[in-house]
Amino acid sequence: QQSELNSFLWTIKRDPPSYFFGTIHVPYTRVWDFIPENSKKAFQHSHIVYFELDLTDPYTISALTSCQLLPQGENLQDVLPRDIYRRLKRHLEYVKLMMPSWMTPDQRGKGLYADYLFNAIAGNWERKRPVWVMLMVNSLTEVDIKSRGVPVLDLYLAQEAERLRKQTGAVEKVEEQCHPLNGLNFSQVIFALNQTLLQQESLRAGSLQTPYTTEDLIKHYNCGDLNSIIFSHDTSQVPNFINATLPPHERITAQEIDTYFRQELIYKRNERMGRRVKDLLEEYPDKSFFFAFGAGHFMGNNTVIDVLRREGYEVEHTPSGQPINNRKNPKTWSTFSSSSPAYTPYASAQELPRPPKEEEELLPHLLLPDSVDLLEKADRKYKKKKRKQQKKQRFRQFNDLWVRIEE
């Protein structure tokens, strides 16, 4: 019965076909066994795999980090109302205290320890913009901590694509995901941070069950519930602040925030992502693409699928039992040199140093990367490697020229 239900795979009808696949930001081990075989086959058979962002590229992580920081010389204490700052500090002290008891034996076995994990997630909190602190607090719960150390589904697919030597790329720039979050006005951000703290404080006091938990998200995903509103919150990675207990004026603020994020983090991105998918399909008509984006981009109104259909493409949902038919065989991966600019209209996984596995796998979430010091390390490594590559590149270009003239 299970296998009849869930499929987050859509086929873009052409020869060879391309695919859309909806992911969620949870440890892949929680959902992998429920993902239908034909979705996995579509992934294996495709020539090129595209994600929202390139999660294996240290530059992506480093750019996400700097986007989260307050302007040089500013600290949270300077910008937050004193009461909220005090509650935030107290809550983070509580989390740090509780963390050792939240961690699983499995995590300890992998050599993860509580102090390291806390610093990786919250180490630099005083320098972050309030909206990012709000998201950080939201992810510092017992359930979320227990799941650290295992790659989330989209990161796992990116690692698999790399292992299978597939060409990979990304349809978005970091700024396009990050700037909308920085676009909320100050009173909206303070409202959101206050609501998040209230929710966490009630959880601590035992008087509240969270409305949308990770467990609910996993259940809806594994059951293939294509209608669930829950995916839009996972995709925008912003919690839902609208609840019946709010006084009317606060409910209006919550509604405004929800509308803003839906517009900026889902609809506008869907439009842009859809156009870029169309450009790639047109540029490489003989390649099979596998586009792995957050499931919320394929559900509700104005989806990425709607954008493609509007452009005349036939896109259909692919149930789990349906065989995958890739008529044109994938050529050997080596024909797509990863230094070729052909596949890099937005960003691509060039041959870059990858962050050490355990650091990379702590990334909970596209929008909540690890602590700045870890990332700065990756960034420095990246810049050093890039300088080396540029030198090599210059030499190679000269060499190519020389060989060509000789011919």
Coordinates of C-alpha atoms in Angstrom, one line a residue:
Q1 CA 0.0 0.0 0.0
Q2 CA 2.8 2.4 1.0
S3 CA 4.4 2.2 -2.5
E4 CA 1.2 3.2 -4.2
L5 CA 1.1 6.5 -2.2
N6 CA 4.1 8.6 -2.3
S7 CA 5.9 10.1 -5.2
F8 CA 7.5 13.5 -5.4
L9 CA 8.7 12.9 -9.0
W10 CA 7.5 14.7 -12.1
T11 CA 8.5 13.9 -15.6
I12 CA 9.2 16.6 -18.2
K13 CA 8.2 14.9 -21.4
R14 CA 10.9 15.0 -24.1
D15 CA 13.5 12.7 -25.5
P16 CA 15.4 12.0 -23.3
P17 CA 13.0 12.9 -20.5
S18 CA 14.0 15.2 -17.6
Y19 CA 12.7 15.2 -14.0
F20 CA 11.6 17.3 -11.1
F21 CA 12.1 15.8 -7.7
G22 CA 10.8 17.3 -4.4
T23 CA 13.0 17.1 -1.4
I24 CA 12.6 18.1 2.3
H25 CA 15.2 19.3 4.8
V26 CA 15.4 16.3 7.1
P27 CA 18.1 13.6 7.6
Y28 CA 18.0 11.5 4.4
T29 CA 18.0 8.3 6.6
R30 CA 14.4 9.2 7.7
V31 CA 13.0 9.2 4.2
W32 CA 15.3 7.3 1.9
D33 CA 13.6 3.9 2.3
F34 CA 10.2 5.4 1.4
I35 CA 11.4 7.0 -1.8
P36 CA 10.1 5.0 -4.7
E37 CA 12.5 3.0 -6.9
N38 CA 11.6 4.9 -10.0
S39 CA 12.6 8.2 -8.4
K40 CA 16.0 6.7 -7.6
K41 CA 16.3 5.4 -11.1
A42 CA 15.5 8.7 -12.6
F43 CA 18.3 10.2 -10.5
Q44 CA 20.8 7.5 -11.6
H45 CA 19.8 7.7 -15.3
S46 CA 20.1 11.4 -15.6
H47 CA 23.1 13.1 -17.1
I48 CA 23.1 16.3 -15.1
V49 CA 21.7 17.0 -11.6
Y50 CA 20.7 20.5 -10.6
F51 CA 19.9 21.8 -7.1
E52 CA 18.7 25.1 -5.7
L53 CA 22.1 25.9 -4.4
D54 CA 25.4 24.0 -4.7
L55 CA 25.7 22.7 -1.2
T56 CA 29.1 21.0 -1.7
D57 CA 30.8 24.3 -2.6
P58 CA 32.5 26.1 0.2
Y59 CA 31.9 29.4 -1.6
T60 CA 28.1 28.9 -1.2
I61 CA 28.4 28.2 2.5
S62 CA 30.8 31.2 3.0
A63 CA 28.4 33.5 1.1
L64 CA 25.4 32.3 3.1
T65 CA 27.4 33.0 6.3
S66 CA 28.4 36.6 5.4
C67 CA 24.8 37.3 4.3
Q68 CA 23.6 36.5 7.8
L69 CA 25.9 38.9 9.6
L70 CA 25.1 42.4 10.9
P71 CA 27.1 45.3 9.3
Q72 CA 30.7 45.5 10.5
G73 CA 31.1 46.7 14.0
E74 CA 27.4 46.0 15.0
N75 CA 26.3 43.4 17.5
L76 CA 22.8 42.1 18.4
Q77 CA 23.0 43.8 21.7
D78 CA 23.1 47.1 19.8
V79 CA 20.0 46.4 17.7
L80 CA 17.6 44.3 19.9
P81 CA 15.3 45.6 22.5
R82 CA 16.9 44.9 25.9
D83 CA 14.2 42.5 27.1
I84 CA 14.3 40.4 24.0
Y85 CA 18.1 40.3 24.0
R86 CA 18.0 39.1 27.7
R87 CA 15.5 36.4 27.0
L88 CA 17.5 35.2 23.9
K89 CA 20.7 35.0 25.9
R90 CA 18.9 33.1 28.7
H91 CA 17.4 30.7 26.1
L92 CA 20.7 30.0 24.5
E93 CA 22.3 29.3 27.9
Y94 CA 19.5 26.8 28.5
V95 CA 20.1 25.1 25.2
K96 CA 23.9 24.9 25.8
L97 CA 23.2 23.3 29.2
M98 CA 20.7 20.8 27.8
M99 CA 22.6 19.8 24.7
P100 CA 24.7 17.0 26.2
S101 CA 21.5 15.3 27.3
W102 CA 19.8 15.8 23.9
M103 CA 22.6 14.1 21.9
T104 CA 22.2 10.4 21.0
P105 CA 24.8 7.6 21.6
D106 CA 25.0 7.4 17.9
Q107 CA 26.1 11.0 17.6
R108 CA 28.7 10.5 20.3
G109 CA 29.9 7.5 18.5
K110 CA 30.6 9.6 15.5
G111 CA 32.8 11.9 17.7
L112 CA 30.3 14.7 17.8
Y113 CA 30.2 16.4 21.2
A114 CA 27.8 19.0 22.6
D115 CA 30.1 22.0 22.9
Y116 CA 31.3 21.5 19.3
L117 CA 27.8 21.2 18.0
F118 CA 26.5 24.2 19.9
N119 CA 29.4 26.4 18.7
A120 CA 28.9 25.1 15.1
I121 CA 25.3 26.2 15.2
A122 CA 25.2 29.2 17.5
G123 CA 28.8 30.1 18.1
N124 CA 28.6 33.5 16.4
W125 CA 25.0 34.4 17.4
E126 CA 25.9 37.9 18.7
R127 CA 27.0 38.9 15.2
K128 CA 24.0 37.6 13.3
R129 CA 21.0 39.6 12.0
P130 CA 17.9 39.1 14.1
V131 CA 16.0 37.2 11.4
W132 CA 18.8 34.6 11.2
V133 CA 18.9 34.4 15.0
M134 CA 15.2 33.7 14.9
L135 CA 15.7 30.8 12.4
M136 CA 18.7 29.6 14.5
V137 CA 16.6 29.5 17.7
N138 CA 13.9 27.7 15.8
S139 CA 16.3 24.9 14.9
L140 CA 17.9 24.5 18.4
T141 CA 15.3 22.0 19.6
E142 CA 15.9 18.6 21.0
V143 CA 14.4 16.9 17.9
D144 CA 16.6 18.9 15.5
I145 CA 19.8 18.4 17.6
K146 CA 19.2 14.7 17.6
S147 CA 19.2 14.7 13.8
R148 CA 22.5 16.6 13.3
G149 CA 25.5 14.7 11.8
V150 CA 23.4 13.0 9.1
P151 CA 23.1 14.9 5.7
V152 CA 19.7 16.3 4.9
L153 CA 18.1 14.7 1.8
D154 CA 19.2 17.4 -0.8
L155 CA 22.8 17.4 0.6
Y156 CA 22.9 13.6 0.4
L157 CA 21.7 13.7 -3.3
A158 CA 24.4 16.2 -4.0
Q159 CA 27.0 13.9 -2.4
E160 CA 25.7 11.0 -4.4
A161 CA 25.7 12.9 -7.6
E162 CA 29.4 13.7 -6.9
R163 CA 30.2 10.1 -6.1
L164 CA 28.5 9.0 -9.3
R165 CA 30.6 11.6 -11.2
K166 CA 27.6 13.4 -12.5
Q167 CA 27.7 16.9 -13.7
T168 CA 26.0 19.1 -11.1
G169 CA 24.8 22.7 -11.0
A170 CA 22.5 25.1 -9.2
V171 CA 19.7 27.3 -10.4
E172 CA 20.0 30.0 -7.8
K173 CA 22.6 32.3 -6.4
V174 CA 23.1 32.5 -2.6
E175 CA 21.9 36.1 -2.6
E176 CA 18.6 35.2 -4.2
Q177 CA 17.8 33.0 -1.2
C178 CA 19.3 35.2 1.4
H179 CA 18.4 38.7 0.6
P180 CA 14.6 38.3 0.9
L181 CA 15.0 37.2 4.5
N182 CA 17.0 40.4 5.2
G183 CA 14.1 42.4 3.6
L184 CA 11.7 42.1 6.5
N185 CA 11.2 45.4 8.3
F186 CA 12.5 45.8 11.9
S187 CA 9.2 45.6 13.7
Q188 CA 8.3 42.4 11.7
V189 CA 11.6 40.8 12.6
I190 CA 11.2 41.7 16.3
F191 CA 7.7 40.3 16.3
A192 CA 9.0 37.0 14.7
L193 CA 11.8 36.7 17.1
N194 CA 9.5 37.4 20.1
Q195 CA 7.0 34.7 18.8
T196 CA 9.8 32.2 18.4
L197 CA 11.2 32.8 21.9
L198 CA 7.6 32.6 23.4
Q199 CA 7.2 29.3 21.6
Q200 CA 10.5 27.9 22.8
E201 CA 9.9 29.2 26.4
S202 CA 6.5 27.4 26.5
L203 CA 8.1 24.3 25.2
R204 CA 10.7 24.5 28.0
A205 CA 7.9 24.9 30.5
G206 CA 6.1 21.9 29.0
S207 CA 3.0 23.9 28.2
L208 CA 3.1 23.7 24.4
Q209 CA 3.3 21.1 21.7
T210 CA 4.8 22.5 18.5
P211 CA 2.2 22.9 15.7
Y212 CA 4.4 21.6 12.8
T213 CA 7.1 19.2 14.0
T214 CA 9.8 17.6 11.9
E215 CA 8.0 14.3 12.6
D216 CA 4.8 15.6 10.9
L217 CA 6.9 16.8 8.0
I218 CA 8.5 13.3 7.6
K219 CA 5.1 11.6 7.9
H220 CA 3.5 13.7 5.2
Y221 CA 6.5 13.2 3.0
N222 CA 6.7 9.5 3.4
C223 CA 3.0 9.1 2.8
G224 CA 3.3 11.2 -0.4
D225 CA 0.8 13.9 0.8
L226 CA 1.0 16.3 -2.2
N227 CA -1.5 18.7 -0.6
S228 CA 0.1 19.5 2.7
I229 CA 0.7 23.1 3.6
I230 CA 3.6 21.9 5.8
F231 CA 5.9 21.7 2.8
S232 CA 5.7 25.4 2.1
H233 CA 7.1 26.1 5.5
D234 CA 9.9 23.6 5.0
T235 CA 10.6 25.1 1.6
S236 CA 10.7 28.7 2.7
Q237 CA 12.4 27.5 5.9
V238 CA 10.4 30.0 7.9
P239 CA 8.1 29.0 10.7
N240 CA 4.4 29.8 10.7
F241 CA 3.5 32.5 13.1
I242 CA -0.2 32.6 12.5
N243 CA -2.2 31.1 15.4
A244 CA -5.6 31.6 16.9
T245 CA -4.3 32.9 20.2
L246 CA -2.8 36.1 18.8
P247 CA -4.6 39.4 19.5
P248 CA -6.0 40.9 16.2
H249 CA -3.2 43.5 15.6
E250 CA -0.5 40.8 16.0
R251 CA -2.4 38.4 13.8
I252 CA -2.2 41.1 11.1
T253 CA 1.6 41.3 11.5
A254 CA 1.8 37.5 11.4
Q255 CA -0.3 37.4 8.2
E256 CA 1.9 40.1 6.6
I257 CA 5.1 38.1 7.4
D258 CA 3.5 34.9 6.0
T259 CA 2.4 36.7 2.8
Y260 CA 5.8 38.4 2.4
F261 CA 7.7 35.1 2.7
R262 CA 5.3 33.2 0.4
Q263 CA 5.8 35.9 -2.2
E264 CA 9.6 36.3 -1.8
L265 CA 10.7 32.8 -0.9
I266 CA 8.3 30.7 -2.9
Y267 CA 6.4 32.5 -5.8
K268 CA 9.2 34.8 -7.0
R269 CA 11.8 32.0 -6.7
N270 CA 9.5 29.6 -8.5
E271 CA 9.2 32.0 -11.4
R272 CA 13.0 32.5 -11.5
M273 CA 13.8 28.8 -11.1
G274 CA 11.3 27.8 -13.7
R275 CA 12.8 30.2 -16.3
R276 CA 16.3 28.9 -15.6
V277 CA 15.1 25.3 -15.9
K278 CA 13.6 26.2 -19.3
D279 CA 16.9 27.9 -20.4
L280 CA 18.8 24.8 -19.5
L281 CA 16.4 22.4 -21.3
E282 CA 16.6 24.6 -24.4
E283 CA 20.3 24.9 -24.3
Y284 CA 20.9 21.1 -23.9
P285 CA 18.0 19.3 -25.7
D286 CA 19.8 16.0 -25.8
K287 CA 20.6 15.8 -22.0
S288 CA 18.5 14.3 -19.3
F289 CA 18.3 16.6 -16.2
F290 CA 17.2 15.8 -12.7
F291 CA 16.1 18.9 -10.8
A292 CA 16.0 18.4 -7.0
F293 CA 14.3 21.3 -5.3
G294 CA 12.3 21.7 -2.1
A295 CA 9.0 19.9 -2.4
G296 CA 7.1 23.2 -1.7
H297 CA 8.3 24.5 -5.1
F298 CA 6.0 21.9 -6.8
M299 CA 2.9 22.4 -4.7
G300 CA 0.1 24.9 -4.4
N301 CA -0.2 27.8 -6.8
N302 CA 2.3 29.3 -9.2
T303 CA 4.7 26.4 -8.9
V304 CA 7.9 25.7 -10.9
I305 CA 5.8 23.2 -12.9
D306 CA 3.2 25.9 -13.8
V307 CA 6.0 28.1 -15.1
L308 CA 7.2 25.3 -17.4
R309 CA 3.7 24.4 -18.6
R310 CA 3.1 28.0 -19.4
E311 CA 6.2 27.8 -21.6
G312 CA 4.6 24.9 -23.5
Y313 CA 6.3 21.9 -21.8
E314 CA 4.4 18.8 -20.8
V315 CA 5.1 18.0 -17.2
E316 CA 3.3 15.1 -15.5
H317 CA 3.3 13.6 -12.0
T318 CA 5.0 10.2 -12.1
P319 CA 3.4 7.7 -9.7
S320 CA 5.7 5.3 -7.9
G321 CA 4.9 2.2 -10.0
Q322 CA 5.5 3.9 -13.4
P323 CA 8.7 2.7 -15.1
I324 CA 11.4 5.2 -16.0
N325 CA 12.1 5.3 -19.7
N326 CA 15.2 7.1 -20.7
R327 CA 15.5 6.6 -24.4
K328 CA 18.8 8.2 -25.1
N329 CA 21.5 6.5 -23.0
P330 CA 23.5 8.7 -20.7
K331 CA 26.9 9.1 -22.3
T332 CA 29.9 8.6 -20.1
W333 CA 30.2 11.2 -17.4
S334 CA 33.7 12.2 -18.5
T335 CA 32.3 13.9 -21.6
F336 CA 31.0 16.7 -19.3
S337 CA 34.2 18.2 -18.1
S338 CA 33.4 20.0 -14.8
S339 CA 35.4 23.0 -15.9
S340 CA 33.3 23.5 -18.9
P341 CA 31.4 26.8 -18.7
A342 CA 28.5 25.2 -20.7
Y343 CA 26.6 24.0 -17.7
T344 CA 27.3 27.0 -15.5
P345 CA 24.7 29.7 -16.2
Y346 CA 24.2 30.3 -12.5
A347 CA 26.6 28.2 -10.5
S348 CA 28.2 24.9 -10.8
A349 CA 30.1 22.4 -8.8
Q350 CA 33.5 23.2 -10.1
E351 CA 36.5 21.2 -8.8
L352 CA 36.5 22.8 -5.4
P353 CA 37.8 21.7 -2.1
R354 CA 34.9 20.2 -0.1
P355 CA 34.5 21.0 3.6
P356 CA 35.4 17.9 5.7
K357 CA 32.5 15.5 5.7
E358 CA 31.6 15.9 9.4
E359 CA 31.5 19.7 9.1
E360 CA 29.4 19.6 6.0
E361 CA 26.9 17.2 7.4
L362 CA 26.1 19.4 10.3
L363 CA 24.5 21.9 7.9
P364 CA 20.9 21.5 9.0
H365 CA 19.3 23.5 6.4
L366 CA 20.2 25.6 3.4
L367 CA 19.6 28.7 5.3
L368 CA 21.3 27.7 8.6
P369 CA 24.9 26.9 7.8
D370 CA 27.5 26.2 10.5
S371 CA 29.4 28.6 12.5
V372 CA 31.4 31.3 10.9
D373 CA 34.8 30.1 12.0
L374 CA 34.3 26.7 10.4
L375 CA 33.1 28.4 7.3
E376 CA 35.9 31.0 7.2
K377 CA 38.3 28.0 7.3
A378 CA 36.5 26.5 4.2
D379 CA 36.5 29.9 2.6
R380 CA 40.2 30.5 3.0
K381 CA 40.9 27.0 1.6
Y382 CA 38.6 27.8 -1.3
K383 CA 40.3 31.1 -2.1
K384 CA 43.8 29.5 -1.9
K385 CA 42.7 26.6 -4.2
K386 CA 41.1 29.1 -6.6
R387 CA 44.3 31.1 -6.9
K388 CA 46.2 27.9 -7.6
Q389 CA 43.5 26.9 -10.2
Q390 CA 43.7 30.3 -11.9
K391 CA 47.4 30.0 -12.3
K392 CA 47.0 26.5 -13.7
Q393 CA 44.2 27.8 -15.9
R394 CA 46.3 30.6 -17.3
F395 CA 49.1 28.1 -18.1
R396 CA 46.6 25.7 -19.7
Q397 CA 45.0 28.5 -21.9
F398 CA 48.5 29.5 -23.1
N399 CA 49.3 25.8 -23.8
D400 CA 46.1 25.3 -25.7
L401 CA 46.8 28.3 -27.8
W402 CA 50.3 27.2 -28.5
V403 CA 49.1 23.6 -29.5
R404 CA 46.4 25.0 -31.8
I405 CA 48.8 27.3 -33.6
E406 CA 51.3 24.5 -34.1
E407 CA 48.6 22.4 -35.7

